[in-house]
mmCIF file of C-alpha atoms in Angstrom:
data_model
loop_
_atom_site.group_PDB
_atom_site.id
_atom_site.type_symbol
_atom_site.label_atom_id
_atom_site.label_comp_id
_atom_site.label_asym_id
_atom_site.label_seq_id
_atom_site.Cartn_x
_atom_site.Cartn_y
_atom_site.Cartn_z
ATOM 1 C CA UNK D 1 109.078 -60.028 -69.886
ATOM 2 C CA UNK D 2 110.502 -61.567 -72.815
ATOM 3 C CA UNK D 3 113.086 -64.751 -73.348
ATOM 4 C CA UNK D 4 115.409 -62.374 -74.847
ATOM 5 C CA UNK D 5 117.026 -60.443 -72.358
ATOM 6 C CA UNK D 6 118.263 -59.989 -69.287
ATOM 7 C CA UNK D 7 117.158 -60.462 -66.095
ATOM 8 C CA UNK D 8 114.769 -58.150 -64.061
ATOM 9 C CA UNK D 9 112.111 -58.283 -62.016
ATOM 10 C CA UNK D 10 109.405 -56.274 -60.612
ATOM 11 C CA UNK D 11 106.372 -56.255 -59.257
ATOM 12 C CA UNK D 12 103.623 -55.016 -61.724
ATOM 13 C CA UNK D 13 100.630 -54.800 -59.035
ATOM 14 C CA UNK D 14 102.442 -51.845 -57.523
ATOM 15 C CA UNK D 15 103.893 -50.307 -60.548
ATOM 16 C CA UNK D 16 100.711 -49.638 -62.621
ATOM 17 C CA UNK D 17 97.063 -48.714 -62.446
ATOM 18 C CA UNK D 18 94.558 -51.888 -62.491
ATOM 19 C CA UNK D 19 92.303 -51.488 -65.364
ATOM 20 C CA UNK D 20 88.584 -51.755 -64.343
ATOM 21 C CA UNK D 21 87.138 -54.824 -64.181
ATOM 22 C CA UNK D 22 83.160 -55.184 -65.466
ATOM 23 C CA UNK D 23 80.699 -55.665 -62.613
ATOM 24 C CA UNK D 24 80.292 -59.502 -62.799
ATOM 25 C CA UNK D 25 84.312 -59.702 -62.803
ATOM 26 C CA UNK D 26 84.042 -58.089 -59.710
ATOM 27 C CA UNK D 27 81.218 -59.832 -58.655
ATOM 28 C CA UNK D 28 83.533 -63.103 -59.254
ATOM 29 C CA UNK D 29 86.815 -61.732 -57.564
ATOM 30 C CA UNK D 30 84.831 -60.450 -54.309
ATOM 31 C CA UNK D 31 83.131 -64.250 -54.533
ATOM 32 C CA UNK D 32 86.433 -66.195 -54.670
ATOM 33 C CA UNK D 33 88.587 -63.847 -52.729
ATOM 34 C CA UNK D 34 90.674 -62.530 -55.400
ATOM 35 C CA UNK D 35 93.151 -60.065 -54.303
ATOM 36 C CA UNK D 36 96.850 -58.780 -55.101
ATOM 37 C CA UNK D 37 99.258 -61.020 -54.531
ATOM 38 C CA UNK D 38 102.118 -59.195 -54.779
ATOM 39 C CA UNK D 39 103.482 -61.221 -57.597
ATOM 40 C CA UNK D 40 106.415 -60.174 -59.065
ATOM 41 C CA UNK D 41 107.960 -60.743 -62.805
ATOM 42 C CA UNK D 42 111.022 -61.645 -63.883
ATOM 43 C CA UNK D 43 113.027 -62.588 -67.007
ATOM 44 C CA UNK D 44 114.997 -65.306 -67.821
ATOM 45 C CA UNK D 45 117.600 -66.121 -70.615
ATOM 46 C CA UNK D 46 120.023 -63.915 -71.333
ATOM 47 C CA UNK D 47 121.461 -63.442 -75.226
ATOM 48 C CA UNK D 48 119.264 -66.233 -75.928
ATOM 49 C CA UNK D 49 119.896 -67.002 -79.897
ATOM 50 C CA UNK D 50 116.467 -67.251 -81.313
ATOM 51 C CA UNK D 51 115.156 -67.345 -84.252
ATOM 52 C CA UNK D 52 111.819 -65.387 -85.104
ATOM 53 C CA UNK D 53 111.383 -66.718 -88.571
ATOM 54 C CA UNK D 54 108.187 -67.710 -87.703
ATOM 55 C CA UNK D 55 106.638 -64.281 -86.725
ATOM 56 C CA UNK D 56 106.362 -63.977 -90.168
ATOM 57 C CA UNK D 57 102.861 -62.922 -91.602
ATOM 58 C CA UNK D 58 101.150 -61.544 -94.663
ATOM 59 C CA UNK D 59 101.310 -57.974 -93.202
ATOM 60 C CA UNK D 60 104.687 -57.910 -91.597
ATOM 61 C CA UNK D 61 107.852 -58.021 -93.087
ATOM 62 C CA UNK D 62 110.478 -59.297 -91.067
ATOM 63 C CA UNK D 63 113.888 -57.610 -90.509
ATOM 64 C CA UNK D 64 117.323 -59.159 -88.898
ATOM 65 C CA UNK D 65 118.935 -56.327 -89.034
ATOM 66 C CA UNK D 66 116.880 -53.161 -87.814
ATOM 67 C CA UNK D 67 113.091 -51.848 -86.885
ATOM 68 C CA UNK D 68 111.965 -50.467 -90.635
ATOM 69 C CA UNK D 69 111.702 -46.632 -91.094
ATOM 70 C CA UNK D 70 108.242 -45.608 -89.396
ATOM 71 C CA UNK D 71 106.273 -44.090 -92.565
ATOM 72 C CA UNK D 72 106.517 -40.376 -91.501
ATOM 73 C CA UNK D 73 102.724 -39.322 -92.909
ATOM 74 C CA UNK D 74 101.521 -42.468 -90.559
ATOM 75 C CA UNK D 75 103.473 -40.601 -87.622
ATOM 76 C CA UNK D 76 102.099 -37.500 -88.355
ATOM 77 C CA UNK D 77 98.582 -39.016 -89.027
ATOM 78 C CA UNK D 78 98.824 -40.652 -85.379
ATOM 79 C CA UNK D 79 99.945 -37.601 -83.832
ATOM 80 C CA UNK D 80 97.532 -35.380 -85.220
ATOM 81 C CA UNK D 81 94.775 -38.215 -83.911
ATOM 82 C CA UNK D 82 95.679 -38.380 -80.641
ATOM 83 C CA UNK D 83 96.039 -34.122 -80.241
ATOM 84 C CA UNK D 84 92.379 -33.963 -80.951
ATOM 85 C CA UNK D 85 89.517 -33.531 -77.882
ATOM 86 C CA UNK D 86 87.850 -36.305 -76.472
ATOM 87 C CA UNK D 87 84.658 -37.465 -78.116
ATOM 88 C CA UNK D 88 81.771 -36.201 -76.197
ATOM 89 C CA UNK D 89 80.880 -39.282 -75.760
ATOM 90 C CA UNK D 90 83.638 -40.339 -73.398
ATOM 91 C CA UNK D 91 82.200 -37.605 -70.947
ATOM 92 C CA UNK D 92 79.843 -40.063 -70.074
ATOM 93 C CA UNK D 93 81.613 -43.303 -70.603
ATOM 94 C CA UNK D 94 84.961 -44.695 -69.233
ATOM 95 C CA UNK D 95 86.585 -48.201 -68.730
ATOM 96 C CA UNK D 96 85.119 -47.431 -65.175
ATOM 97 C CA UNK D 97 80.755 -47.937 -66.615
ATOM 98 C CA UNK D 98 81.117 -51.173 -68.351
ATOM 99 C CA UNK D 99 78.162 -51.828 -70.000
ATOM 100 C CA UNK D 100 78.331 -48.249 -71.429
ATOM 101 C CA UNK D 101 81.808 -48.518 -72.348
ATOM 102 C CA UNK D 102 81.272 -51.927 -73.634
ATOM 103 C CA UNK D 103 78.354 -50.364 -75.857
ATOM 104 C CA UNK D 104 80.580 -47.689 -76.919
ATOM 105 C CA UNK D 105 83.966 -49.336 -78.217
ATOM 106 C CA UNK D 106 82.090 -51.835 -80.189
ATOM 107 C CA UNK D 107 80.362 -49.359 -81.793
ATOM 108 C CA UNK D 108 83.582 -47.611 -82.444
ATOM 109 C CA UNK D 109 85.559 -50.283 -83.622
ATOM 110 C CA UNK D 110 82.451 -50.961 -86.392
ATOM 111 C CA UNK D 111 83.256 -47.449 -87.384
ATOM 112 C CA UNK D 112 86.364 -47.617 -87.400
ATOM 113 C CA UNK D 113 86.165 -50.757 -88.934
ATOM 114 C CA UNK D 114 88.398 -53.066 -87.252
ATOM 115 C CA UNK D 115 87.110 -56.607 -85.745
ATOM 116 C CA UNK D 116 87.192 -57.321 -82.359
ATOM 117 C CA UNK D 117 86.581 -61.214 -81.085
ATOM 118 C CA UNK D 118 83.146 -61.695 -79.308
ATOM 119 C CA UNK D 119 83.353 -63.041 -76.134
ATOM 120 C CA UNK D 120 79.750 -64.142 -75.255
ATOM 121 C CA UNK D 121 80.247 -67.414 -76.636
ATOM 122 C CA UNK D 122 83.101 -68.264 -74.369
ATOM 123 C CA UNK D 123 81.207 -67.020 -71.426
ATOM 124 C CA UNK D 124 78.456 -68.666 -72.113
ATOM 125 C CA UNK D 125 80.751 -71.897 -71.944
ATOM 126 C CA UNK D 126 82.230 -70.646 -68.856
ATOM 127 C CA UNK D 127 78.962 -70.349 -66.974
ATOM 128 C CA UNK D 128 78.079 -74.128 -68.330
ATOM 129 C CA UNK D 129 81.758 -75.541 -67.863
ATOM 130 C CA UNK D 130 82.145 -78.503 -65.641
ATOM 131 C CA UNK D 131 85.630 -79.529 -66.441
ATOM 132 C CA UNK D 132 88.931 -77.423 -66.895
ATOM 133 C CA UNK D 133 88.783 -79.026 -70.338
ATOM 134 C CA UNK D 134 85.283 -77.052 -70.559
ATOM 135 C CA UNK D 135 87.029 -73.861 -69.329
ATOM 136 C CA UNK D 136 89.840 -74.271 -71.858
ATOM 137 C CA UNK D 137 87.383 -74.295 -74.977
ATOM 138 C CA UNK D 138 85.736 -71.476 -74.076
ATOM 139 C CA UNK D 139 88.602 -69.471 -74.036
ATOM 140 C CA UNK D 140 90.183 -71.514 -77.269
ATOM 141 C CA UNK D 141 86.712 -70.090 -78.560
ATOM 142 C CA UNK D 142 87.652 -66.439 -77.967
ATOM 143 C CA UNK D 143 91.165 -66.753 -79.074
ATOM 144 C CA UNK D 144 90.215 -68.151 -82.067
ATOM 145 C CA UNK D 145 89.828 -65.344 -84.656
ATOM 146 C CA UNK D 146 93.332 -64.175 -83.197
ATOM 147 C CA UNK D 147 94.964 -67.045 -84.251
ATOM 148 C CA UNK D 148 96.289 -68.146 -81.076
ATOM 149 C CA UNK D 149 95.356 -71.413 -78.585
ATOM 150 C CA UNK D 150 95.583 -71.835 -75.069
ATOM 151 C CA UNK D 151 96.896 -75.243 -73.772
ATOM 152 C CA UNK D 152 97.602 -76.787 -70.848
ATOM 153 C CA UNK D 153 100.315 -79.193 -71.402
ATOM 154 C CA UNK D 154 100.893 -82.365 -69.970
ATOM 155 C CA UNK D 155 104.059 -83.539 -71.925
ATOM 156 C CA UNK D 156 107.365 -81.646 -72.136
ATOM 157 C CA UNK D 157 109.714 -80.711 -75.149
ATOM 158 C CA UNK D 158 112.817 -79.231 -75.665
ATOM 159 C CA UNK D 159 111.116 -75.595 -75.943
ATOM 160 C CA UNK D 160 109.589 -76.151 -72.380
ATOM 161 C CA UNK D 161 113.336 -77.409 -71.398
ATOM 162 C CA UNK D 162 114.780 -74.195 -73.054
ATOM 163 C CA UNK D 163 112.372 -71.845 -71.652
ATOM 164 C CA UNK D 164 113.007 -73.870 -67.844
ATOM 165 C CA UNK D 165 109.179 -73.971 -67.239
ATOM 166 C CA UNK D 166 107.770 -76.673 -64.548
ATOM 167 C CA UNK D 167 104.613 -78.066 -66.165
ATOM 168 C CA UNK D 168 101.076 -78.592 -64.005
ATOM 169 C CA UNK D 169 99.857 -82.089 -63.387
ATOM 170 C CA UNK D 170 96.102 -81.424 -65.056
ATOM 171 C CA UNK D 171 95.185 -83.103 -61.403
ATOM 172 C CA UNK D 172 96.181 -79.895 -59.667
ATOM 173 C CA UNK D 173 94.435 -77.271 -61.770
ATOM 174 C CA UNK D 174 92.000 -75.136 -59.444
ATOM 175 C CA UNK D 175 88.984 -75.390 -62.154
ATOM 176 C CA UNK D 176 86.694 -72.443 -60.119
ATOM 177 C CA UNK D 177 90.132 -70.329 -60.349
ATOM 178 C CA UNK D 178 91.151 -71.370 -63.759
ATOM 179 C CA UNK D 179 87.112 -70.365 -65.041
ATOM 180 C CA UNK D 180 87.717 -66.926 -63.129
ATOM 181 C CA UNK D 181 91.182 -65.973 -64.916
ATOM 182 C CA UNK D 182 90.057 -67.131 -68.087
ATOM 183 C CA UNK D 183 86.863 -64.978 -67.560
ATOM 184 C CA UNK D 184 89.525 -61.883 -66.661
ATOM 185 C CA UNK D 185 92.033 -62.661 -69.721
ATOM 186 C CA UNK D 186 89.240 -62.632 -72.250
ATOM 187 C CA UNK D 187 88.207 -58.711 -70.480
ATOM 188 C CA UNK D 188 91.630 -58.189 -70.732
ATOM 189 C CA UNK D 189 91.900 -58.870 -74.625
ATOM 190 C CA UNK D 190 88.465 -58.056 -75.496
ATOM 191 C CA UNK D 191 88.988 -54.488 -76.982
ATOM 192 C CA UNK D 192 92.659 -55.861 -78.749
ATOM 193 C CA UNK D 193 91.383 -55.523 -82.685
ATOM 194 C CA UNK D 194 91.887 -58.926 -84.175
ATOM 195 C CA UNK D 195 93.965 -57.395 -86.905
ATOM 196 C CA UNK D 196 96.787 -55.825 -84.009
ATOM 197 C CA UNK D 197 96.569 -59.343 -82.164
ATOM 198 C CA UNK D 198 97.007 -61.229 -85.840
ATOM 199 C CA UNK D 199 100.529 -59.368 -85.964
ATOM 200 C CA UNK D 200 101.440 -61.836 -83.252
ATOM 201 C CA UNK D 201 101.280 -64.790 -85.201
ATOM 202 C CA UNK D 202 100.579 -68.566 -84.393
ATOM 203 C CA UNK D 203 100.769 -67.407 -80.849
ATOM 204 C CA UNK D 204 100.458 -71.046 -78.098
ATOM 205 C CA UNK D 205 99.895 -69.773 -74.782
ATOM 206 C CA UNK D 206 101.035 -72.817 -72.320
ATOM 207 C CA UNK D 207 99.305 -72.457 -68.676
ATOM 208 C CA UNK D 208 102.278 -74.046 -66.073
ATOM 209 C CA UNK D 209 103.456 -74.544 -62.889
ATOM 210 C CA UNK D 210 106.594 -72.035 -62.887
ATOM 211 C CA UNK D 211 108.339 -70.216 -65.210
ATOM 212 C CA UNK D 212 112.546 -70.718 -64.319
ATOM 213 C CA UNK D 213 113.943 -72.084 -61.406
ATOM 214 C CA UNK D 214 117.015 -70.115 -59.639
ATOM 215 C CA UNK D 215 119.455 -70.770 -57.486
ATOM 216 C CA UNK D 216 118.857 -67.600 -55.038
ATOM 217 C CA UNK D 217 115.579 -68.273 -53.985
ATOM 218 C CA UNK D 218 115.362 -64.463 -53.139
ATOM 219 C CA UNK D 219 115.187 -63.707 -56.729
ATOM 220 C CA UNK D 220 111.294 -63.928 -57.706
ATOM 221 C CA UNK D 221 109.590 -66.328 -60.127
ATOM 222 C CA UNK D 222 108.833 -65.091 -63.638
ATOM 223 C CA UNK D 223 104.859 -64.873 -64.015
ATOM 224 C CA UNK D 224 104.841 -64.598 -68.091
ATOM 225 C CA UNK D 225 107.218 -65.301 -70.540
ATOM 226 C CA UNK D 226 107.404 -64.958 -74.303
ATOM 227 C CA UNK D 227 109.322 -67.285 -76.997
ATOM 228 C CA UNK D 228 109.383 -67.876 -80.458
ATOM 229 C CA UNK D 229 110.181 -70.959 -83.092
ATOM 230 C CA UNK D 230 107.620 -71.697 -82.226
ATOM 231 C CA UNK D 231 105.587 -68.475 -80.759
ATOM 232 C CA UNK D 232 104.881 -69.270 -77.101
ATOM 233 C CA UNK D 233 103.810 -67.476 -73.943
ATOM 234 C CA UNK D 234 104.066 -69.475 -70.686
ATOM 235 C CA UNK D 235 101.945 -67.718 -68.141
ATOM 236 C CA UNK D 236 102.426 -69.519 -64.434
ATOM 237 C CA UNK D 237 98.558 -70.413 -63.394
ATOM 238 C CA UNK D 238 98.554 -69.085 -60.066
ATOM 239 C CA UNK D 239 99.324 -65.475 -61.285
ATOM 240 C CA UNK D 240 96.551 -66.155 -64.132
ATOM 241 C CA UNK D 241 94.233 -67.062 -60.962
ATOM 242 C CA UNK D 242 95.287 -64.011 -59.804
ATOM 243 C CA UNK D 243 93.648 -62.081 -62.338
ATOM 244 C CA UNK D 244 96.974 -60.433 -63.381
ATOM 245 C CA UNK D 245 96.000 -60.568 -67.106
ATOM 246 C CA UNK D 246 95.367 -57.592 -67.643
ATOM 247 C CA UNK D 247 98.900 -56.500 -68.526
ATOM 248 C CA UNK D 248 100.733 -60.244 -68.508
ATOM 249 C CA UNK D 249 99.342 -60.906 -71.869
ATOM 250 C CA UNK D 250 99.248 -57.646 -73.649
ATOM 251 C CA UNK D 251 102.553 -57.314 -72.535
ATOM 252 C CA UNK D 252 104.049 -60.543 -73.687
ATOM 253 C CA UNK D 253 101.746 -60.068 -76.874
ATOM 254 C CA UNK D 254 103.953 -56.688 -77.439
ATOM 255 C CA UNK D 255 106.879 -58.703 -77.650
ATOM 256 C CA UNK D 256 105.422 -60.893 -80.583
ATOM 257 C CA UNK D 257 104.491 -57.690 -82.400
ATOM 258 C CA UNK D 258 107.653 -56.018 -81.557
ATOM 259 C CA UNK D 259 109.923 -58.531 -82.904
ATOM 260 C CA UNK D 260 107.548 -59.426 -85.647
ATOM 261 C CA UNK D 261 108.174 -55.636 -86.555
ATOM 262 C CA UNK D 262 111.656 -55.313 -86.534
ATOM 263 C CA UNK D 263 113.757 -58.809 -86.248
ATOM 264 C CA UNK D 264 115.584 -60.541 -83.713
ATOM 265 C CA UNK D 265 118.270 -58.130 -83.800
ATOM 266 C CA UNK D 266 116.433 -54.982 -84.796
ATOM 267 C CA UNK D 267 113.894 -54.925 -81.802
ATOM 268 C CA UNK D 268 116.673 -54.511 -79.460
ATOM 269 C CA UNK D 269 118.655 -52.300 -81.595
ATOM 270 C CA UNK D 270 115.800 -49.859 -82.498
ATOM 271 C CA UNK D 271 117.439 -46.560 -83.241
ATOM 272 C CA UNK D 272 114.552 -44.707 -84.040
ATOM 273 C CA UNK D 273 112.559 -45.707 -80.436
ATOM 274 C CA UNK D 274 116.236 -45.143 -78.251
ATOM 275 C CA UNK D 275 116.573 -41.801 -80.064
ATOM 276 C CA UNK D 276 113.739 -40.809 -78.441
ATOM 277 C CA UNK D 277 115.072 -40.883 -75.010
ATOM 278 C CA UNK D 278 117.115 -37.822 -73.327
ATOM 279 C CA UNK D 279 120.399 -37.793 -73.777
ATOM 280 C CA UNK D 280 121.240 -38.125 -70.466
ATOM 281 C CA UNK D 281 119.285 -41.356 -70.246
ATOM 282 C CA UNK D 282 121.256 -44.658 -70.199
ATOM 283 C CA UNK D 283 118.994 -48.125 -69.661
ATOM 284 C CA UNK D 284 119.565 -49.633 -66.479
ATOM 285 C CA UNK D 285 119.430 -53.325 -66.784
ATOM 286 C CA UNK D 286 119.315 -54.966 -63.705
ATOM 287 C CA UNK D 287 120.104 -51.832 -61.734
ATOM 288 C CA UNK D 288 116.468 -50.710 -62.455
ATOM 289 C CA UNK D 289 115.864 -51.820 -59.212
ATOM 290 C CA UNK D 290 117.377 -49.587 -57.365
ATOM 291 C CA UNK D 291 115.089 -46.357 -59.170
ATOM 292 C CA UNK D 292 111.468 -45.633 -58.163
ATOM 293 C CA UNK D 293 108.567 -45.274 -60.658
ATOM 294 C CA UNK D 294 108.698 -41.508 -60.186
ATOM 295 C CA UNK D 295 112.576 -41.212 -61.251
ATOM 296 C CA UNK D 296 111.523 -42.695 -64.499
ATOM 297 C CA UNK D 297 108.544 -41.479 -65.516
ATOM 298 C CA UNK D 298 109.236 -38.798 -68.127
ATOM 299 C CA UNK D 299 110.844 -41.513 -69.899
ATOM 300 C CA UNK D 300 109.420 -45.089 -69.319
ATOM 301 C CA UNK D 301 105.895 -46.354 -68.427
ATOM 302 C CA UNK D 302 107.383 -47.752 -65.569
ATOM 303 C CA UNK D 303 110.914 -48.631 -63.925
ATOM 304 C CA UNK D 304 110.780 -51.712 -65.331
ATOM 305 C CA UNK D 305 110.939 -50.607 -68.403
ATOM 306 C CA UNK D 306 113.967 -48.223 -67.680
ATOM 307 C CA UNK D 307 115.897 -52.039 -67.268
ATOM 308 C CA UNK D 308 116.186 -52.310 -71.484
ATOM 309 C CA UNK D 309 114.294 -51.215 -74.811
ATOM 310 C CA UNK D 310 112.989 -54.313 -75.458
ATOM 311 C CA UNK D 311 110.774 -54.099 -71.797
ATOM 312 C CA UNK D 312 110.477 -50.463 -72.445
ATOM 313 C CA UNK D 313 108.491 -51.088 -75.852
ATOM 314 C CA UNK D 314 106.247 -53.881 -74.268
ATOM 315 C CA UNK D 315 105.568 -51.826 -71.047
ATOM 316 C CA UNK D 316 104.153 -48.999 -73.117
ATOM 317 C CA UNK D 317 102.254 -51.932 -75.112
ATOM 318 C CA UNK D 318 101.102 -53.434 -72.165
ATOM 319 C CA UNK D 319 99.327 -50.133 -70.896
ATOM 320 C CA UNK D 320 97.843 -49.200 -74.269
ATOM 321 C CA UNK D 321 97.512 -51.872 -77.173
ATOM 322 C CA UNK D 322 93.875 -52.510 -75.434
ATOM 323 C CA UNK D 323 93.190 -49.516 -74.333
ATOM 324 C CA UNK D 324 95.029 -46.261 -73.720
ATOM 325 C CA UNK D 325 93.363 -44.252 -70.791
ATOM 326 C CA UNK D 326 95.176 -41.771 -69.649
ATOM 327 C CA UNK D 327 97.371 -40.748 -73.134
ATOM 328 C CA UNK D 328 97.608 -37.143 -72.081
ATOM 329 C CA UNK D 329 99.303 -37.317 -69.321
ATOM 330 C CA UNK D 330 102.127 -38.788 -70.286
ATOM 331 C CA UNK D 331 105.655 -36.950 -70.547
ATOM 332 C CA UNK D 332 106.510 -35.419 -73.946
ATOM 333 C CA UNK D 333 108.873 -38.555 -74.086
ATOM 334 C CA UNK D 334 106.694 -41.034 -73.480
ATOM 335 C CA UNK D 335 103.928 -39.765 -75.347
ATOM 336 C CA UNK D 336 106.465 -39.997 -78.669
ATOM 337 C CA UNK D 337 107.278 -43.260 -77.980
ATOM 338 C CA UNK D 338 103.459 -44.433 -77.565
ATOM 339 C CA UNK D 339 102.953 -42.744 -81.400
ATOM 340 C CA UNK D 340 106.456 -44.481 -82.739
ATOM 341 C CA UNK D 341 104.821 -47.520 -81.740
ATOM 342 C CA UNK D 342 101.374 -46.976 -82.484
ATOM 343 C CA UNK D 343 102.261 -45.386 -86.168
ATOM 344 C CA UNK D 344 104.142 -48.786 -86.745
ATOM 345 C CA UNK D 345 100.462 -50.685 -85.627
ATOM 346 C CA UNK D 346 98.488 -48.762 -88.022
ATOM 347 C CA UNK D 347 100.847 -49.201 -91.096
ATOM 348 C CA UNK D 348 99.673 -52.591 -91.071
ATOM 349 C CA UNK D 349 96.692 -52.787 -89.267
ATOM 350 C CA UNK D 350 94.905 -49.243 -90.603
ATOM 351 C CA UNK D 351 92.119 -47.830 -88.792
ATOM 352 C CA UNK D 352 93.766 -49.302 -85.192
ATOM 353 C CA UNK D 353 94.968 -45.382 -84.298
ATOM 354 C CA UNK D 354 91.439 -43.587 -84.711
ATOM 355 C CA UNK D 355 90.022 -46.577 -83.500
ATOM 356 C CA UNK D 356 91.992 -46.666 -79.930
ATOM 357 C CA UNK D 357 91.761 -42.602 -79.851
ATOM 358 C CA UNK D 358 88.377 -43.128 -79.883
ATOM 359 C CA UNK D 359 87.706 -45.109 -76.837
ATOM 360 C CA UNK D 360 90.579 -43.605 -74.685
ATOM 361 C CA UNK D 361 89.894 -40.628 -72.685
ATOM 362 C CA UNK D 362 92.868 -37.955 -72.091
ATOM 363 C CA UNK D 363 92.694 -37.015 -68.299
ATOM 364 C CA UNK D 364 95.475 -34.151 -69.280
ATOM 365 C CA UNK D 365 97.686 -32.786 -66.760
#
C-alpha cells in the first residue's frame, strides 16, 4: 500500500500464491512455528501532498505532470521476449528446487548481465548473530549495494508523526523472529537486480510497532507502508516475523519505482497504464471489498488492486519485479500491463526483461 491514496485493505495471504521458500527457510518456519496469520493491509492518508523530489536518480527523470511515453521499440522488444518458449532449462528448474534454481538465475543474471546482491554474507551474520543489532547488520549488509538501510528506530520525527506509525521499544524486539524475517526478506529480494532496486532511491526501511491507528477498530492495521521526502517504508515487525516479505517489500518497492517513473501526479494519472483496462472497467476504491479475486482477474493481479491504479501498478510489481512465474497465464489485460511496466524497467535498467524471462517459467493456460 502506499501513503498516497485511499484507504483499502485486504488480506494478501489469501489473495496470492506464496512464493517458495528454500529448504532451510522452511526448515526455520517449521522450527519456530511460522504460519499465516491472516494479516491484512491497509492504507492510510488520503490526498496526502507529497513531494517525491527526492526519487530522483541518475537514470530516472522525474515528471509532475504525467508517466513519460513508454519507448514503443522497448514495448515491442519486451513483448516479443516474453512470447518466446521457456528455456529448456526451466523444465528442470523452478522457484520450487532451490538450489537448482538458485544455480540457475545467477547464472542468468551474469548473462544477462545485471547484478544481483549476494546474500551469503548476511547469512553468515545471521547464523553468528547474538543481538538484534547483529541481525540488523546482516541485513544492512545485503541491502547495501541497493542503496537502501534497514533501521529500527528508537526516536520519532515528524515523518513517523505524518505517516501515524507507533515505534518498538528495542526491549520488545523478538531477536529469534526478527533473524527469521530478515532471513525471508533477503529470499524475498535476492533475485531483484540491483539496477531495478537502485530506481528506488535512498530507500530507509523503519521496522515498528504499527502502522496507523483508527478509530473503528474493525478496520485492520496497515502491515507496510511507503513514503517519500525522505523515501521510507515502515513495515510493522510482527507481519515481518510473519514471513510476509515476500510481496510487502516488492510491493512497497513498486511504489518507489512507480513514482520515481512518472511524478507525484503522473503515477496516479497514468493514461497509458488506465487505457489498458476495458472500457467497462471503473476502479473501485474502497468498494473493492465487496468483489472477489475471480471478478477481477482479467484485469488486476488481485482485487486489491481493482481499489486504484496506483495499487494496481504495485500489485502487478509485487508478483513479478523478483520473479514472474506464471506470466502466461495471465489475461490479455493483465499481461499488457505487466509489459507497460516492465518496458518502462528496462529503458533504464537494460537487460532486466531477458533477464526476468529467463528465470520465469510460463505455466500457459
Amino acid at each position: 500500500m502506499s501513503v498516497f491514496e485511499s484507504n483499502g485493505s485486504y488480506n494478501p495471504q489469501k489473495e496470492r500464491r506464496r512464493r517458495a521458500s528454500t529448504a532451510v527457510g522452511i526448515t526455520l518456519a517449521v522450527a519456530t512455528g511460522i504460519g499465516g496469520a491472516g494479516l491484512f493491509v491497509k492504507d492510510k492518508l488520503a490526498n496526502a501532498n507529497v513531494d517525491l523530489d527526492s526519487l530522483i536518480n541518475t537514470n530516472v527523470t522525474l515528471s509532475q505532470d504525467a508517466c513519460p511515453p513508454v519507448d514503443q521499440s522497448t514495448l515491442q522488444v519486451v513483448q516479443t521476449i516474453f512470447d518466446t518458449k521457456d528455456p529448456k532449462e526451466l523444465k528442470d528448474v523452478s522457484p520450487a528446487t532451490p538450489n537448482k534454481y538458485d544455480k540457475y538465475v545467477r547464472l542468468q543474471a551474469k548473462r544477462f548481465g545485471v547484478t544481483l546482491s549476494d546474500p551469503n554474507l548476511a547469512y553468515d551474520k545471521l547464523v553468528e548473530a547474538q543481538t538484534v543489532d547483529d541481525v540488523l547488520g546482516g541485513f544492512n549488509d545485503f541491502l547495501q549495494e541497493f542503496g537502501y538501510t534497514a533501521t529500527i528506530p528508537t526516536q520519532r520525527d515528524e515523518h513517523d508523526d505524518y505517516a501515524n506509525v507507533e515505534l518498538l521499544p528495542p526491549e520488545d524486539v523478538d531477536f529469534k523472529n526478527f533473524a527469521i524475517g530478515t532471513y525471508l526478506a533477503i529470499q524475498a529480494l535476492q533475485y531483484l537486480p540491483v539496477e531495478v532496486a537502485r530506481l528506488a532511491s535512498d530507500v530507509e526501511i523503519r521496522f515498528v510497532k504499527s502502522i496507523g491507528r483508527y478509530e473503528d477498530e474493525a478496520m485492520p492495521m496497515a502491515i507496510g507502508l511507503a513514503i517519500s521526502n525522505p523515501n521510507r517504508i515502515y513495515v510493522d515487525m510482527e507481519a515481518f516475523y510473519d514471513g510476509t516479505n515476500d510481496f510487502v517489500l516488492p510491493h512497497e518497492i513498486g511504489h518507489h519505482i512507480d513514482a520515481a517513473f512518472c511524478g507525484e501526479i503522473g503515477y496516479r494519472n497514468d493514461t497509458d497504464y488506465s487505457t489498458l483496462n476495458p472500457d467497462n472497467f471503473t476502479y473501485l476504491g474502497d468498494n473493492y471489498l465487496s468483489v472477489l479475486d475471480k471478478d477481477v482477474e482479467d484485469v488486476t493481479a488481485s482485487r486489491y488492486g481493482a481499489s486504484n491504479i496506483v495499487e494496481d501498478k504495485a500489485v502487478v510489481m509485487e508478483e513479478t519485479l523478483t520473479e514472474a512465474e506464471g506470466f502466461g497465464e495471465m489475461s490479455p489485460v493483465l499481461r499488457s500491463k505487466f509489459e507497460l511496466i516492465i518496458a518502462r524497467i528496462e529503458q533504464h535498467a537494460p537487460r532486466y526483461a531477458g533477464y526476468l524471462r529467463a528465470i520465469s517459467s510460463r505455466h500457459d493456460k
